[in-house]
Amino acid sequence: MTVKALWATLWICFASAAGAQGFAGLGTDIDGFALPDPDTELTFPADHDAHPGFRIEWWYLTANLRGADGQDYGVQWTLFRSALSPGTDLPGDGDGWQTPQIWMGHAAVTSAGEHRFAQRLARGGIGQAGVTPDPFEAHIDDWVMRSTATQGDPLDALKLRARGQDFAYDLDLRAEGPLVLQGDRGYSVKSPTGEASHYYSQPFYQVSGTLTLPGGDVAVTGQAWLDREWSSQPLAQDQEGWDWLSLHFDDGAKLMGFGLRSSSGAHFTSATWISAAGEVTAYGDGALTLDPLETASVAGREVPVRWRVTLPDQGLRIDTAPLNPQAWMGTLFPYWEGPVRFDGSHSGQGYLEMTGYE
Amino acid sequence: MNRAAFQALWSHWRRHPVQLATLVLGLALATALWSGVQAINAEARNSYDRAAALMGQDSLDRLEAPGGVTPAQYVALRRAGWDVSPVVEGRLATGLGIVGVDPLTAPPQPALSALAGDTDALSGFLGTGFLLVAPETAAQVAQDGLPPFRISPDVPAGTALGDIGLALRLLGTDRLSHLLIAAEQPMGLPPLSDVTDLRRVTPEDTSSLAQLTDSFHLNLTAFGLLSFAVGLFIVQSAIGLAFEQRRGAFRTLRALGISLNRLMGLLALELGAIALIAGLAGIALGYGIAAALLPGVAGTLRGLYGAQVSGTLGFDPLWAASALGIALLGAAVAGAQALWRVAQMPLLAPAQPRAWAMASGRAIRVQAMAALGLLAVAAVLAIWGGSLLAGFACLGALLIGSALALPVVLLWLLRGGARLARGAMGEWLVADARQQVPALSLALMALLLALAANVGVGTMVGSFRGTFVGWLDQRLASELYVTARTEAEAAAVRDWLAPRSDAVLPIWSVAITLRGAPAQVYGVADHPTYRDNWPLLSADPAAWDRLATGDGVLVNEQMARRDGLDLGDTLTLAEGWAPPVVGIYSDYGNPQAQLIAGTGPLAARYPDQPRLRYAVRADPSRVPALIDDLRQRFDLPRDALRDQAEVKALSLRIFDQTFLVTGALNVLTLGVAGFAMLTSLLTLSSLRLPQVAPVWALGVTPGTIALAELARTALLALLTWALAVPVGLALAWVLLAVVNVQAFGWRLPMMVFPGGWLWLGLWALLAALLASAWPVWRLMSMPGGQLLRVFANDR
């Protein structure tokens, strides 16, 4: 028994091969947590902060970068919050060590030849991990996502840092567009039976900074996408996992799309088309199609690493290809997360996340 | 042919079942005592390793500070990127050890396996909490006021493992004991010294508990080895007898064409088969002995070292295999001489019934030189040896030297006795005793060792107990001891007691790390209770005054000896506080460094330590009423109030429990020695017919001869006892003045208990008489014709 196995029990149910429980415990009962409400107006900067009344929440940033060495890189920085019980016990208040708020950080640097990742775990309540709204900072240990904005929204400019045993990065991000509300004004439906989350994004970051790798420092520039999402039960009981994409088109437009895989066979899809100016068109179930083209053997399982993505309403028909098919996050709950390029009716780059593959 | 030859050889055992039983029993006893002791040691070491391995404390570096680590220091390290994990350790007033860990950052550990596959369990562990305990802990420890227990067999006995938040609350502290540093760290971290003031400590190879208890286990091992050696005496005499009696059969078999090699092979096979059976019996017996003694050993270790050892014994196949191995090895060692003689035996030489045991005068001289040499080595080691190993080597040299000297001294005494003997019968008695000494010497050596060990260990334990009782009387000066559950309750109890007693003195302590080892600093109030009662081995005249002002500290003898401290040396107890040593006190039974400081100065440096224990001075006649009132008013649990008499009784009970094992092993060793006597005498009785028959033929009645035989055995046993007493006293002196100082850091005054020696003499006499009773009875009931045949066969 290791901490890892122990953690698996907490975050999970995901690992159950039966798959009936949904990914990462997201399909389990609510136990007194708050539920997403379609009438809630998201307000900023307040909603950048944590929502301890909800069971689970994340600050999720992915970046497609080009190094001074001519190589492509992908960077991930994620902070998850999971509450053992409903409560408001965030850093600063309450009971210190005995907080119900548990935090988990994932960071990764992906190149064509190497996928490096790290994980951190911490409890809230003692200052080791958490989010402060003003000035905005999300952190776990020495990993930080800190606002460097002097005016406007705190997320308009960020400093991003993380490190693992074989990598570190230090990036500066500057948003060149507005925050984008996903779904219906930030209320994102995840299943035909109405499970949902609160969800908004900042897809317009320009990035510059440094990757520190065993071979030395690499200066990088590129694009990044931040997702903010919180809920208490975003998956239906029969949903096994999801395939999720965030795409930067060469013409400046963006696409967020996902498909939730159901054990009954039917997939539930959702998409948001974001114009270069930040205008949003939301698409409900069925508008977007995701078809696997090719699988790769990753960490002992078959994972679809190339996809055909269509959104006829926007004339979109593209095929994606991973920078590194082995971008496996071998963390407590394992998943595939890595940078992709795509061609077809449109071209560009983005990130693919696939969960629930056993 | 092999089969027929083997049957011929084996028929001897069918005709002499007692001899076979002696052989098997001797070997089984030797194996049992040795392997039993090994099993106990292995079980105890296992417990230490489990305790040390809990939370990777045996392998990972740690960060620590005097007075503990603050949560802010922990978070600062995490926020600098260092992968460290907090641990808090402590003990509740009930004696239950508490270890708090953070499962989110902790290194992998088997102890948390109880949470596997159980989401609710982990939420509970992190949240309101439960404690993981070993099954035997759950059975022993009262649940009063504690969170629920859950069973995890991987948690050491006597310890409860909980989430760090829960553990801090239970222990009433906000300080972490230390931080474990993960072996693998993220790349590019700032140096540790830039991030924290905490001190990095690398764990020693073995756990401190294992080191502390090493001497105890060495003791047990020595006892086991002694028993094994004594058991081998039995085996050797039984094998020797059997081979001697079968010389005729060997000759016949050889004459029938069985080659020497084949005969040797068959004999070795026979011996191996017997050893295998005896070994199996020994394993069963050894397991039984270990299982019976283990609770006592666990009590000893708890009492002496605070070490928690599981009281139940596991069965380890490896242990069983090694026990079988030692049985075979023992049989080989004991049988080698006999086999050698068979190999050397000329094919047609006549039997020489007394060939195997007679020692020549030259051999005796060599033995005397060896004995003198060993005793000289023992003396040198006792005076100049400076380590525990030297102490034990000294013990070994003393015991073996004395054993070797025994036949020499006995022969010399008997030679002197011969001049005093009056009358033909008396002279024959003494002369015959001299004649028998070489043959009996192995058995007598075994008896000497057993008796000397008895006297030595008895003297040591008696001295220890006597000193301990006197020390308890001095140390436990207060009439009543109260332990509160919280600071608030402690304050209320103190206020309530103030007008109802003569004095309420706080007893509290701070765990610090001093010179690289854990130490406990006790705060004592400036009160005559301590000035008048606390015995100081050496002290500054104004020691107690300097203590009160913070300009001095007292250290226990253990620490003073270990660190070579003397009056005036300074010790850094906290940042900016380095008082000089103003006194050294005796602190029996405590393996750790301990210090005493004034309560005021100590509290100023460690303001956060909870103060929950108080010593109350009051008229002894009022104490029972005080206890009742306190219990009712504050609803204190049973353990929270202890009066002086109860503490004394408890301490003595722990003490006596401590030496239960020693006593049991003493009795067993003496029993084995008695058995060795029996087998030797049995062997002799059939070989001694040529000595006895002429005396019978001269008209001495069998009854008189029997009495003479008994008298001679008694004489030899008593002489051995008389020699064992000084050897035992020397042994006790080495134990108290050399081994004890090296192992525990304190020296005990030696007290002698002559009454005990007399009892031991009686026991030795009884054992010898019992051992000789049967051979003598066989001699007496022997038909006259058989005695007459001696003359017919005489060469």
Coordinates of C-alpha atoms in Angstrom, one line a residue, chain B residues 400-673:
Chain B
I400 CA 35.2 -20.5 30.8
G401 CA 38.4 -19.9 32.8
S402 CA 36.6 -20.9 36.0
A403 CA 35.0 -23.9 34.4
L404 CA 38.4 -25.1 33.2
A405 CA 39.9 -24.5 36.6
L406 CA 37.3 -26.5 38.3
P407 CA 38.7 -30.1 37.9
V408 CA 42.1 -28.8 38.7
V409 CA 40.9 -27.2 41.9
L410 CA 38.7 -30.1 42.8
L411 CA 41.7 -32.6 42.4
W412 CA 43.9 -30.3 44.5
L413 CA 41.2 -30.1 47.2
L414 CA 40.6 -33.8 47.2
R415 CA 44.4 -34.4 47.4
G416 CA 44.4 -32.3 50.5
G417 CA 41.3 -34.1 51.7
A418 CA 42.9 -37.5 51.3
R419 CA 45.3 -36.5 54.1
L420 CA 42.4 -35.7 56.4
A421 CA 40.5 -38.9 55.6
R422 CA 40.4 -41.5 58.4
G423 CA 39.9 -45.2 58.0
A424 CA 39.9 -47.4 54.9
M425 CA 36.4 -46.5 53.8
G426 CA 37.0 -42.7 54.1
E427 CA 40.3 -43.0 52.2
W428 CA 38.6 -45.0 49.5
L429 CA 35.8 -42.5 49.3
V430 CA 38.2 -39.6 48.7
A431 CA 40.4 -41.5 46.4
D432 CA 37.5 -42.8 44.4
A433 CA 36.2 -39.2 44.1
R434 CA 39.5 -38.1 42.7
Q435 CA 39.4 -41.0 40.3
Q436 CA 35.9 -39.9 39.1
V437 CA 36.7 -36.1 38.7
P438 CA 38.0 -36.3 35.1
A439 CA 35.0 -38.3 34.0
L440 CA 32.5 -36.1 35.8
S441 CA 34.3 -32.9 35.0
L442 CA 32.1 -31.9 32.1
A443 CA 29.0 -32.3 34.2
L444 CA 30.5 -30.5 37.1
M445 CA 31.6 -27.7 34.9
A446 CA 28.0 -27.4 33.7
L447 CA 26.9 -27.3 37.3
L448 CA 29.5 -24.7 38.1
L449 CA 28.4 -22.4 35.3
A450 CA 24.8 -22.8 36.2
L451 CA 25.4 -22.0 39.9
A452 CA 27.8 -19.1 39.1
A453 CA 25.3 -17.6 36.7
N454 CA 22.6 -18.0 39.4
V455 CA 24.7 -16.3 42.1
G456 CA 25.9 -13.6 39.7
V457 CA 22.6 -12.7 38.1
G458 CA 20.8 -13.0 41.5
T459 CA 23.3 -10.6 43.1
M460 CA 22.9 -8.2 40.2
V461 CA 19.1 -8.2 40.3
G462 CA 19.1 -8.0 44.1
S463 CA 21.5 -5.1 44.1
F464 CA 19.5 -3.4 41.4
R465 CA 16.2 -3.9 43.3
G466 CA 17.7 -2.8 46.6
T467 CA 19.1 0.4 45.1
F468 CA 15.9 1.0 43.1
V469 CA 13.7 0.8 46.2
G470 CA 15.8 3.3 48.1
W471 CA 15.9 5.6 45.1
L472 CA 12.1 5.4 44.7
D473 CA 11.7 6.4 48.3
Q474 CA 13.8 9.5 47.7
R475 CA 12.4 10.4 44.3
L476 CA 8.7 9.9 45.1
A477 CA 8.6 12.4 47.8
S478 CA 5.2 13.9 47.0
E479 CA 2.1 12.3 48.3
L480 CA -0.2 12.6 45.2
Y481 CA 0.3 13.0 41.5
V482 CA -2.4 14.5 39.2
T483 CA -2.6 14.6 35.4
A484 CA -5.1 16.9 33.8
R485 CA -6.5 16.5 30.3
T486 CA -6.3 20.1 29.2
E487 CA -4.5 23.3 30.2
A488 CA -7.8 24.7 31.4
E489 CA -8.5 21.7 33.6
A490 CA -5.0 21.8 34.9
A491 CA -5.4 25.4 36.0
A492 CA -8.7 24.6 37.7
V493 CA -7.2 21.7 39.5
R494 CA -4.2 23.8 40.6
D495 CA -6.5 26.5 41.9
W496 CA -8.7 24.0 43.7
L497 CA -5.8 22.2 45.3
A498 CA -3.9 25.3 46.4
P499 CA -5.8 25.9 49.7
R500 CA -6.2 22.2 50.4
S501 CA -2.6 21.1 50.2
D502 CA 0.8 22.1 51.4
A503 CA 2.2 22.6 47.9
V504 CA 1.2 22.0 44.2
L505 CA 4.4 21.5 42.1
P506 CA 4.2 21.3 38.4
I507 CA 5.9 18.4 36.6
W508 CA 6.4 19.1 33.0
S509 CA 9.0 18.4 30.4
V510 CA 10.3 19.5 27.0
A511 CA 11.7 17.0 24.5
I512 CA 14.8 18.5 22.9
T513 CA 17.7 17.2 20.9
L514 CA 21.0 17.7 22.7
R515 CA 24.3 16.8 21.2
G516 CA 22.6 14.7 18.5
A517 CA 20.5 12.6 20.8
P518 CA 17.0 13.0 22.2
A519 CA 16.9 14.4 25.7
Q520 CA 14.1 15.3 28.1
V521 CA 14.3 18.5 30.1
Y522 CA 12.1 18.5 33.3
G523 CA 11.1 21.7 34.9
V524 CA 11.0 21.6 38.7
A525 CA 9.7 24.3 41.1
D526 CA 12.0 25.8 43.7
H527 CA 10.7 23.8 46.7
P528 CA 12.2 21.9 49.6
T529 CA 10.6 18.8 48.3
Y530 CA 13.3 18.6 45.8
R531 CA 16.1 20.2 47.8
D532 CA 15.6 17.7 50.6
N533 CA 14.9 14.5 48.7
W534 CA 16.6 14.5 45.4
P535 CA 19.9 12.7 45.7
L536 CA 22.7 14.3 43.8
L537 CA 25.9 12.4 43.0
S538 CA 27.9 15.5 42.8
A539 CA 26.7 19.1 42.9
D540 CA 27.6 22.7 43.2
P541 CA 26.8 23.9 46.7
A542 CA 24.3 26.4 45.4
A543 CA 22.9 24.0 42.8
W544 CA 19.2 24.4 43.6
D545 CA 19.4 28.2 43.9
R546 CA 21.2 28.4 40.5
L547 CA 18.5 26.1 39.0
A548 CA 15.8 28.5 40.1
T549 CA 17.4 31.5 38.5
G550 CA 18.1 29.7 35.3
D551 CA 21.9 29.8 35.8
G552 CA 22.2 26.0 36.1
V553 CA 20.9 22.7 35.0
L554 CA 21.1 19.2 36.5
V555 CA 21.9 16.2 34.3
N556 CA 21.4 12.5 34.9
E557 CA 24.3 10.2 35.4
Q558 CA 23.7 8.5 32.0
M559 CA 24.1 11.7 30.1
A560 CA 27.1 12.8 32.2
R561 CA 28.9 9.5 31.5
R562 CA 27.9 9.4 27.9
D563 CA 29.0 12.9 27.0
G564 CA 31.8 13.2 29.6
L565 CA 30.1 16.1 31.3
D566 CA 31.3 17.6 34.5
L567 CA 30.2 20.4 36.8
G568 CA 30.6 23.7 35.0
D569 CA 30.2 22.4 31.4
T570 CA 27.6 24.4 29.6
L571 CA 24.7 22.9 27.6
T572 CA 22.6 24.8 25.0
L573 CA 19.0 24.1 25.9
A574 CA 17.4 26.8 23.7
E575 CA 18.3 29.7 21.6
G576 CA 20.5 31.9 23.7
W577 CA 20.2 29.8 26.8
A578 CA 23.3 27.7 27.7
P579 CA 23.4 27.2 31.5
P580 CA 26.3 25.3 33.2
V581 CA 25.9 21.8 34.7
V582 CA 25.5 22.4 38.5
G583 CA 24.7 18.8 39.5
I584 CA 24.6 15.2 38.5
Y585 CA 21.9 12.9 39.7
S586 CA 21.3 9.1 39.6
D587 CA 18.4 8.1 37.3
Y588 CA 18.1 4.3 37.3
G589 CA 16.3 2.5 34.6
N590 CA 16.2 5.5 32.2
P591 CA 18.1 4.9 29.0
Q592 CA 17.8 8.5 27.8
A593 CA 19.6 11.7 28.6
Q594 CA 17.5 13.7 31.1
L595 CA 18.0 17.1 32.5
I596 CA 16.4 19.2 35.3
A597 CA 16.0 22.9 35.0
G598 CA 14.1 25.5 37.0
T599 CA 10.5 25.6 36.0
G600 CA 10.5 29.4 35.6
P601 CA 13.5 29.7 33.3
L602 CA 12.3 26.7 31.3
A603 CA 8.8 28.0 30.9
A604 CA 10.2 31.3 29.6
R605 CA 12.0 29.5 26.8
Y606 CA 9.3 27.1 26.0
P607 CA 6.0 28.9 26.7
D608 CA 3.9 26.7 24.5
Q609 CA 4.4 23.4 26.3
P610 CA 1.3 22.2 28.0
R611 CA 1.6 21.8 31.8
L612 CA -0.7 19.0 32.8
R613 CA 1.0 17.1 35.6
Y614 CA 1.3 18.1 39.2
A615 CA 2.9 16.7 42.3
V616 CA 0.9 17.5 45.4
R617 CA 2.4 17.7 48.9
A618 CA -0.2 17.0 51.6
D619 CA -0.6 15.2 54.9
P620 CA -0.7 11.5 53.9
S621 CA -3.8 10.9 56.0
R622 CA -5.7 13.3 53.9
V623 CA -4.7 12.0 50.5
P624 CA -7.5 9.4 50.0
A625 CA -10.1 12.1 50.7
L626 CA -8.3 14.5 48.3
I627 CA -8.4 11.9 45.6
D628 CA -12.1 11.3 46.1
D629 CA -12.9 15.0 46.0
L630 CA -10.8 15.6 43.0
R631 CA -12.3 12.8 41.1
Q632 CA -15.8 13.9 41.8
R633 CA -15.3 17.5 41.2
F634 CA -13.3 17.3 38.0
D635 CA -14.6 13.9 36.8
L636 CA -11.0 12.8 36.3
P637 CA -10.4 9.3 34.9
R638 CA -8.9 6.6 37.1
D639 CA -5.4 7.0 35.7
A640 CA -5.3 10.7 36.3
L641 CA -4.8 10.4 40.1
R642 CA -2.1 8.4 41.6
D643 CA -1.0 8.3 45.2
Q644 CA 2.6 7.7 46.3
A645 CA 2.0 4.2 47.5
E646 CA 0.3 3.2 44.3
V647 CA 3.2 4.6 42.2
K648 CA 5.7 2.7 44.3
A649 CA 3.8 -0.5 44.0
L650 CA 3.5 0.0 40.3
S651 CA 7.2 0.7 39.8
L652 CA 8.2 -2.3 41.8
R653 CA 5.8 -4.5 39.9
I654 CA 7.3 -3.3 36.6
F655 CA 10.7 -3.9 38.1
D656 CA 9.9 -7.4 39.2
Q657 CA 8.3 -8.1 35.8
T658 CA 11.5 -6.9 34.3
F659 CA 13.6 -9.7 35.8
L660 CA 11.1 -12.5 35.5
V661 CA 12.8 -13.8 32.4
T662 CA 16.2 -13.8 34.1
G663 CA 14.7 -15.9 36.9
A664 CA 13.1 -18.3 34.5
L665 CA 16.3 -18.8 32.5
N666 CA 18.2 -19.3 35.7
V667 CA 15.9 -22.2 36.8
L668 CA 16.1 -23.7 33.3
T669 CA 19.9 -23.6 33.2
L670 CA 20.1 -25.2 36.6
G671 CA 17.7 -27.9 35.5
V672 CA 19.8 -28.6 32.4
A673 CA 22.9 -28.8 34.6

